Short mmCIF file of C-alpha atoms and ligand atoms in Angstrom, two decimals:
data_model
loop_
_atom_site.label_atom_id
_atom_site.label_comp_id
_atom_site.label_asym_id
_atom_site.label_seq_id
_atom_site.Cartn_x
_atom_site.Cartn_y
_atom_site.Cartn_z
CA GLN Y 26 -21.48 -17.90 -10.29
CA THR Y 27 -19.94 -18.69 -6.89
CA LEU Y 28 -21.88 -16.16 -4.82
CA LYS Y 29 -25.66 -16.30 -4.62
CA ALA Y 30 -25.77 -12.57 -5.28
CA ARG Y 31 -23.35 -9.69 -5.77
CA SER Y 32 -23.94 -8.45 -2.26
CA LEU Y 33 -22.07 -8.01 0.96
CA GLU Y 34 -24.43 -10.47 2.64
CA ALA Y 35 -23.72 -13.17 0.06
CA LEU Y 36 -20.00 -12.56 0.46
CA ALA Y 37 -20.23 -12.73 4.27
CA GLU Y 38 -22.07 -16.05 3.93
CA TYR Y 39 -19.26 -17.34 1.70
CA ILE Y 40 -16.72 -16.35 4.36
CA LYS Y 41 -18.74 -17.73 7.29
CA ASP Y 42 -19.21 -21.03 5.43
CA GLY Y 43 -15.43 -21.37 5.47
CA ARG Y 44 -15.04 -21.08 1.72
CA ALA Y 45 -12.56 -18.20 2.02
CA GLN Y 46 -9.40 -19.66 3.53
CA GLN Y 47 -6.76 -18.09 1.31
CA ILE Y 48 -7.48 -14.41 1.14
CA VAL Y 49 -5.28 -12.07 -0.86
CA VAL Y 50 -5.53 -8.39 0.06
CA MET Y 51 -4.30 -5.59 -2.20
CA THR Y 52 -4.04 -2.10 -0.84
CA GLY Y 53 -3.14 1.47 -1.76
CA ALA Y 54 -2.95 4.90 -0.24
CA GLY Y 55 -6.72 5.12 0.36
CA ILE Y 56 -6.46 2.81 3.39
CA SER Y 57 -4.23 5.35 5.13
CA THR Y 58 -6.00 8.63 4.39
CA SER Y 59 -8.05 8.39 7.58
CA ALA Y 60 -4.73 8.08 9.47
CA GLY Y 61 -3.88 11.54 8.13
CA ILE Y 62 -1.63 10.56 5.21
CA PRO Y 63 -2.77 12.02 1.88
CA ASP Y 64 -3.27 9.67 -1.06
CA PHE Y 65 -1.78 10.56 -4.45
CA ARG Y 66 -4.57 11.11 -6.94
CA SER Y 67 -7.66 12.32 -5.10
CA PRO Y 68 -8.57 15.72 -6.54
CA LYS Y 69 -7.83 18.57 -4.08
CA THR Y 70 -6.59 16.44 -1.14
CA GLY Y 71 -4.18 14.12 -3.00
CA LEU Y 72 -0.44 14.65 -2.81
CA TYR Y 73 -0.11 15.25 -6.55
CA ALA Y 74 -2.62 18.11 -6.42
CA ASN Y 75 -0.59 19.86 -3.73
CA LEU Y 76 2.93 20.00 -5.05
CA ALA Y 77 2.90 23.43 -6.74
CA ARG Y 78 5.38 24.70 -4.14
CA LEU Y 79 7.98 22.19 -5.39
CA ASN Y 80 8.00 23.61 -8.95
CA LEU Y 81 8.04 20.18 -10.55
CA PRO Y 82 7.75 19.64 -14.32
CA HIS Y 83 4.86 17.25 -13.48
CA ALA Y 84 3.64 15.91 -10.14
CA GLU Y 85 4.94 12.36 -10.44
CA ALA Y 86 8.48 13.72 -11.03
CA VAL Y 87 8.95 13.86 -7.26
CA PHE Y 88 9.06 10.04 -7.32
CA ASP Y 89 10.93 9.70 -10.62
CA ILE Y 90 14.45 8.33 -10.46
CA SER Y 91 15.85 10.35 -13.40
CA TYR Y 92 14.42 13.55 -11.97
CA PHE Y 93 15.75 12.67 -8.50
CA ARG Y 94 19.28 12.27 -9.90
CA GLU Y 95 19.17 15.82 -11.20
CA ASN Y 96 17.14 17.36 -8.44
CA PRO Y 97 16.77 15.41 -5.18
CA GLU Y 98 15.59 18.35 -3.04
CA PRO Y 99 11.86 18.16 -3.80
CA PHE Y 100 11.73 14.55 -2.63
CA TYR Y 101 13.52 15.41 0.61
CA THR Y 102 11.17 18.34 1.15
CA LEU Y 103 8.29 15.90 0.98
CA ALA Y 104 9.93 12.99 2.79
CA GLN Y 105 9.58 14.70 6.13
CA GLU Y 106 5.80 14.72 5.79
CA LEU Y 107 5.63 11.10 4.71
CA TYR Y 108 8.19 9.60 7.09
CA PRO Y 109 6.67 6.84 9.24
CA GLY Y 110 6.44 7.12 12.98
CA LYS Y 111 3.80 9.73 13.55
CA PHE Y 112 0.76 7.94 12.15
CA ARG Y 113 -1.53 5.36 13.75
CA PRO Y 114 -2.93 2.38 11.81
CA THR Y 115 -6.60 2.65 10.82
CA ILE Y 116 -9.30 0.08 11.51
CA THR Y 117 -8.79 -1.07 7.91
CA HIS Y 118 -5.20 -1.99 8.76
CA SER Y 119 -6.49 -3.86 11.81
CA PHE Y 120 -8.98 -5.70 9.62
CA ILE Y 121 -6.08 -7.12 7.60
CA ASN Y 122 -4.47 -8.17 10.87
CA LEU Y 123 -7.75 -9.81 11.92
CA LEU Y 124 -7.74 -11.88 8.74
CA TYR Y 125 -4.18 -12.91 9.58
CA LYS Y 126 -5.09 -13.84 13.16
CA LYS Y 127 -7.93 -15.98 11.87
CA GLY Y 128 -5.47 -17.82 9.63
CA LEU Y 129 -7.22 -16.58 6.50
CA LEU Y 130 -4.59 -14.24 5.04
CA LEU Y 131 -2.58 -15.77 2.22
CA LYS Y 132 -0.76 -12.53 1.36
CA LEU Y 133 -1.06 -8.78 1.55
CA PHE Y 134 0.20 -6.82 -1.44
CA THR Y 135 0.58 -3.18 -0.53
CA GLN Y 136 1.67 -0.17 -2.56
CA ASN Y 137 2.01 1.85 0.61
CA ILE Y 138 5.31 2.96 2.06
CA ASP Y 139 3.96 3.96 5.45
CA CYS Y 140 4.56 0.57 7.15
CA LEU Y 141 1.16 0.83 8.87
CA GLU Y 142 0.16 -2.76 8.03
CA ARG Y 143 3.21 -3.97 9.90
CA GLU Y 144 2.47 -1.63 12.76
CA ALA Y 145 -1.07 -3.02 12.95
CA GLY Y 146 0.45 -6.47 13.57
CA VAL Y 147 0.58 -8.16 10.17
CA PRO Y 148 3.88 -10.09 10.15
CA ASP Y 149 6.62 -9.40 7.63
CA ASP Y 150 6.33 -12.73 5.83
CA LYS Y 151 2.70 -12.01 4.95
CA ILE Y 152 3.46 -8.63 3.37
CA ILE Y 153 4.71 -7.81 -0.10
CA GLU Y 154 5.70 -4.16 -0.10
CA ALA Y 155 5.41 -3.75 -3.85
CA HIS Y 156 6.70 -0.18 -3.84
CA GLY Y 157 9.28 -0.72 -1.10
CA SER Y 158 9.23 1.24 2.14
CA PHE Y 159 11.10 3.66 4.32
CA ALA Y 160 12.45 0.70 6.32
CA LYS Y 161 15.84 0.73 4.55
CA GLN Y 162 17.93 3.24 2.62
CA SER Y 163 20.92 3.00 0.31
CA CYS Y 164 23.07 4.72 -2.28
CA ILE Y 165 21.39 4.79 -5.71
CA ASP Y 166 24.74 4.16 -7.42
CA CYS Y 167 26.79 1.64 -5.42
CA LYS Y 168 23.78 0.38 -3.35
CA LYS Y 169 25.76 0.66 -0.10
CA PRO Y 170 23.30 0.66 2.83
CA TYR Y 171 22.99 3.90 4.76
CA PRO Y 172 22.40 4.04 8.54
CA GLU Y 173 18.82 4.66 9.64
CA GLU Y 174 19.80 7.21 12.29
CA ARG Y 175 21.50 9.37 9.70
CA MET Y 176 18.54 9.10 7.36
CA ARG Y 177 16.20 10.13 10.14
CA ASP Y 178 18.43 13.12 10.81
CA ALA Y 179 18.64 14.03 7.11
CA ILE Y 180 14.90 13.86 6.68
CA SER Y 181 14.14 15.89 9.78
CA LYS Y 182 16.59 18.61 8.68
CA LYS Y 183 15.68 18.36 5.00
CA TRP Y 184 19.22 17.83 3.75
CA VAL Y 185 20.12 15.43 0.97
CA PRO Y 186 22.19 12.47 2.21
CA ARG Y 187 25.14 11.20 0.19
CA CYS Y 188 26.91 7.83 0.08
CA LEU Y 189 29.29 7.28 3.00
CA ASP Y 190 31.83 5.85 0.56
CA LEU Y 191 33.48 9.14 -0.38
CA SER Y 192 34.86 7.74 -3.62
CA CYS Y 193 31.25 7.12 -4.67
CA ASN Y 194 29.44 10.10 -3.17
CA GLY Y 195 26.18 8.95 -4.84
CA LEU Y 196 22.77 10.14 -3.73
CA VAL Y 197 21.12 8.17 -0.97
CA LYS Y 198 17.39 7.51 -0.90
CA PRO Y 199 14.96 5.37 1.06
CA GLU Y 200 14.29 2.07 -0.68
CA ILE Y 201 10.91 3.14 -1.93
CA VAL Y 202 10.36 2.31 -5.58
CA PHE Y 203 10.49 5.34 -7.83
CA PHE Y 204 9.10 5.55 -11.35
CA GLY Y 205 11.87 4.14 -13.54
CA GLU Y 206 12.99 1.60 -10.91
CA GLN Y 207 12.33 -2.12 -10.67
CA LEU Y 208 9.87 -3.42 -8.11
CA PRO Y 209 11.38 -5.72 -5.45
CA GLU Y 210 12.12 -9.36 -6.33
CA ALA Y 211 9.49 -10.46 -3.82
CA PHE Y 212 6.81 -8.82 -5.91
CA PHE Y 213 7.70 -10.79 -9.04
CA GLU Y 214 8.16 -14.03 -7.08
CA ASN Y 215 4.63 -13.73 -5.69
CA ARG Y 216 2.92 -11.99 -8.55
CA THR Y 217 0.77 -14.96 -9.58
CA LEU Y 218 -0.25 -15.80 -6.02
CA PRO Y 219 -3.70 -14.19 -6.48
CA ALA Y 220 -4.48 -17.21 -8.70
CA GLN Y 221 -4.48 -19.31 -5.50
CA ALA Y 222 -6.84 -17.00 -3.67
CA ASP Y 223 -10.39 -18.03 -2.85
CA LEU Y 224 -11.17 -14.37 -2.11
CA ALA Y 225 -9.44 -11.15 -3.10
CA ILE Y 226 -10.00 -7.84 -1.37
CA VAL Y 227 -8.85 -4.64 -3.08
CA MET Y 228 -8.93 -1.50 -0.94
CA GLY Y 229 -7.94 2.13 -1.30
CA SER Y 230 -6.18 2.09 -4.64
CA SER Y 231 -6.89 3.77 -7.96
CA LEU Y 232 -5.14 0.77 -9.59
CA SER Y 233 -3.43 3.17 -11.95
CA VAL Y 234 0.20 2.10 -11.53
CA HIS Y 235 1.46 -1.05 -13.23
CA PRO Y 236 2.47 -3.79 -12.68
CA PHE Y 237 0.63 -3.70 -9.33
CA ALA Y 238 -2.62 -2.73 -11.04
CA SER Y 239 -2.79 -6.05 -12.88
CA LEU Y 240 -2.73 -8.23 -9.72
CA PRO Y 241 -6.55 -8.60 -9.43
CA GLN Y 242 -6.62 -10.00 -12.96
CA PHE Y 243 -4.61 -13.02 -11.80
CA CYS Y 244 -7.54 -14.13 -9.62
CA GLU Y 245 -9.36 -17.16 -10.94
CA GLU Y 246 -12.85 -16.70 -12.33
CA GLY Y 247 -15.12 -17.96 -9.57
CA ALA Y 248 -13.02 -16.52 -6.76
CA PRO Y 249 -14.98 -13.53 -5.48
CA ARG Y 250 -13.24 -10.16 -5.63
CA LEU Y 251 -14.32 -7.44 -3.24
CA LEU Y 252 -13.52 -3.79 -3.88
CA ILE Y 253 -13.78 -1.32 -1.00
CA ASN Y 254 -12.97 2.10 -2.46
CA ARG Y 255 -14.56 5.49 -2.94
CA GLU Y 256 -14.64 4.93 -6.68
CA GLN Y 257 -14.79 1.97 -9.02
CA VAL Y 258 -11.32 1.08 -10.31
CA GLY Y 259 -9.57 -1.34 -12.66
CA ASP Y 260 -11.77 -4.12 -13.99
CA LEU Y 261 -13.42 -4.70 -10.60
CA GLY Y 262 -17.12 -5.10 -11.24
CA SER Y 263 -16.66 -6.83 -14.59
CA ARG Y 264 -17.02 -10.39 -13.25
CA PRO Y 265 -20.19 -12.01 -11.87
CA ASP Y 266 -18.57 -12.61 -8.46
CA ASP Y 267 -17.19 -9.10 -8.01
CA VAL Y 268 -18.71 -7.22 -5.07
CA LEU Y 269 -18.35 -3.46 -4.90
CA LEU Y 270 -18.52 -1.36 -1.75
CA LEU Y 271 -18.02 2.14 -3.06
CA GLU Y 272 -17.41 3.99 0.17
CA ASP Y 273 -14.73 4.72 2.75
CA CYS Y 274 -12.50 1.76 3.61
CA ASP Y 275 -13.09 2.10 7.34
CA SER Y 276 -16.87 2.00 7.05
CA GLY Y 277 -16.67 -0.76 4.42
CA VAL Y 278 -14.53 -3.07 6.57
CA ARG Y 279 -16.80 -2.39 9.55
CA LYS Y 280 -19.81 -3.48 7.47
CA LEU Y 281 -18.03 -6.59 6.28
CA ALA Y 282 -16.86 -7.44 9.80
CA GLU Y 283 -20.36 -6.95 11.13
CA ALA Y 284 -21.85 -9.18 8.44
CA CYS Y 285 -19.30 -11.86 9.41
CA GLY Y 286 -20.00 -11.44 13.14
CA TRP Y 287 -16.51 -10.07 13.78
CA LEU Y 288 -17.19 -6.43 14.53
CA GLU Y 289 -16.55 -6.46 18.29
CA GLU Y 290 -13.39 -8.45 17.80
CA LEU Y 291 -12.22 -6.00 15.15
CA GLU Y 292 -12.93 -2.92 17.27
CA ALA Y 293 -11.08 -4.52 20.20
CA LEU Y 294 -8.09 -5.39 18.05
CA TRP Y 295 -7.94 -1.84 16.71
CA ALA Y 296 -8.17 -0.37 20.23
CA GLU Y 297 -5.21 -2.44 21.50
P1 LIG N 306 -4.11 6.78 -5.44
O1 LIG N 306 -4.06 8.13 -4.80
O2 LIG N 306 -3.80 6.71 -6.89
O3 LIG N 306 -5.55 6.15 -5.23
C1 LIG N 306 -6.19 6.13 -3.99
C2 LIG N 306 -7.59 5.56 -4.18
O4 LIG N 306 -8.20 5.43 -2.90
C3 LIG N 306 -8.51 6.45 -5.01
O5 LIG N 306 -9.30 5.62 -5.85
C4 LIG N 306 -9.37 7.16 -3.96
O6 LIG N 306 -10.67 7.45 -4.43
C5 LIG N 306 -9.45 6.11 -2.89
N1 LIG N 306 -9.60 6.60 -1.51
C6 LIG N 306 -8.96 7.62 -0.90
N2 LIG N 306 -9.28 7.70 0.40
C7 LIG N 306 -10.17 6.69 0.62
C8 LIG N 306 -10.87 6.23 1.76
N3 LIG N 306 -10.73 6.79 2.97
N4 LIG N 306 -11.69 5.16 1.62
C9 LIG N 306 -11.85 4.57 0.41
N5 LIG N 306 -11.21 4.96 -0.70
C10 LIG N 306 -10.38 5.99 -0.60
O7 LIG N 306 -3.15 5.84 -4.56
P2 LIG N 306 -2.52 4.43 -4.98
O8 LIG N 306 -3.47 3.65 -5.81
O9 LIG N 306 -1.98 3.82 -3.76
O10 LIG N 306 3.73 4.95 -6.28
O11 LIG N 306 -1.31 4.92 -5.90
C11 LIG N 306 -0.48 3.97 -6.48
C12 LIG N 306 0.94 4.46 -6.58
O12 LIG N 306 0.99 5.73 -7.23
C13 LIG N 306 1.60 4.73 -5.24
O13 LIG N 306 2.12 3.58 -4.63
C14 LIG N 306 2.70 5.69 -5.60
C15 LIG N 306 1.95 6.57 -6.55
O14 LIG N 306 2.72 7.22 -7.50
C16 LIG N 306 4.98 5.40 -6.31
O15 LIG N 306 5.30 6.43 -5.80
C17 LIG N 306 5.91 4.50 -7.05
#
């Protein structure tokens, strides 16, 4: 066992001792709910529980590429609500930035498409957007890029954009990864990186979508894994050095920061 105990205090000691220098962070929608963006699977408040108005065959169809080909409207109805620009990063996002500023962040793997990690200050080269993002858009057939201004316009007016190459006329969509699509190259190139981590932090994900969900399993035995989430997920908790904080991400990162003596710095960074 690497930690003296499976506690936040023992983990903070490990960090303060300088034994965590290569931290891998893995995040999901739960780190953005306090910014006002719903997650997917929480009962009642999650996106999938609130899609009745779209008349979908099943909730996940709204992000399914075969369904989108036949019926792109439901996605564009939803896209307006999810489009980045109107949300502010949470203190959890700032905590990831704090790790970066301290030179401790090896990589952030995020499933989120809200770009809030970037907005909080984490640089591009530290982020693997495993499920893509709204940052780019293209034709799903010929892959021709589509201008951002036009996409913004389409999303705000809820019309479905089509490829600017008229001979193609394919459907255009933001480069977020739909069910049935490949994850970005960068994900596969970095997939085994957690094996180099001396600490992994998993936050705000149900770990129910593969291949992302298997990332924590690449961590070496002996590298502590911290889960900050409302519920226990994946195999977190199954190893002697797993530490579980089953609570809100924002309060969990505040506790961790406090235990490390970083709380004031974190609050100041978030307030910037
Ligand atoms: P989920 O909605 O599946 O899971 C969110 C997790 O965060 C749940 O375990 C919640 O209990 C927890 N949670 C919510 N709010 C929280 C808070 N404030 N503090 C702590 N925990 C909180 O979201 P993801 O795991 O991100 O993919 O979903 C994975 C993928 O499924 C998404 O990227 C998306 C979706 O379909 C695609 O669309 C391809």
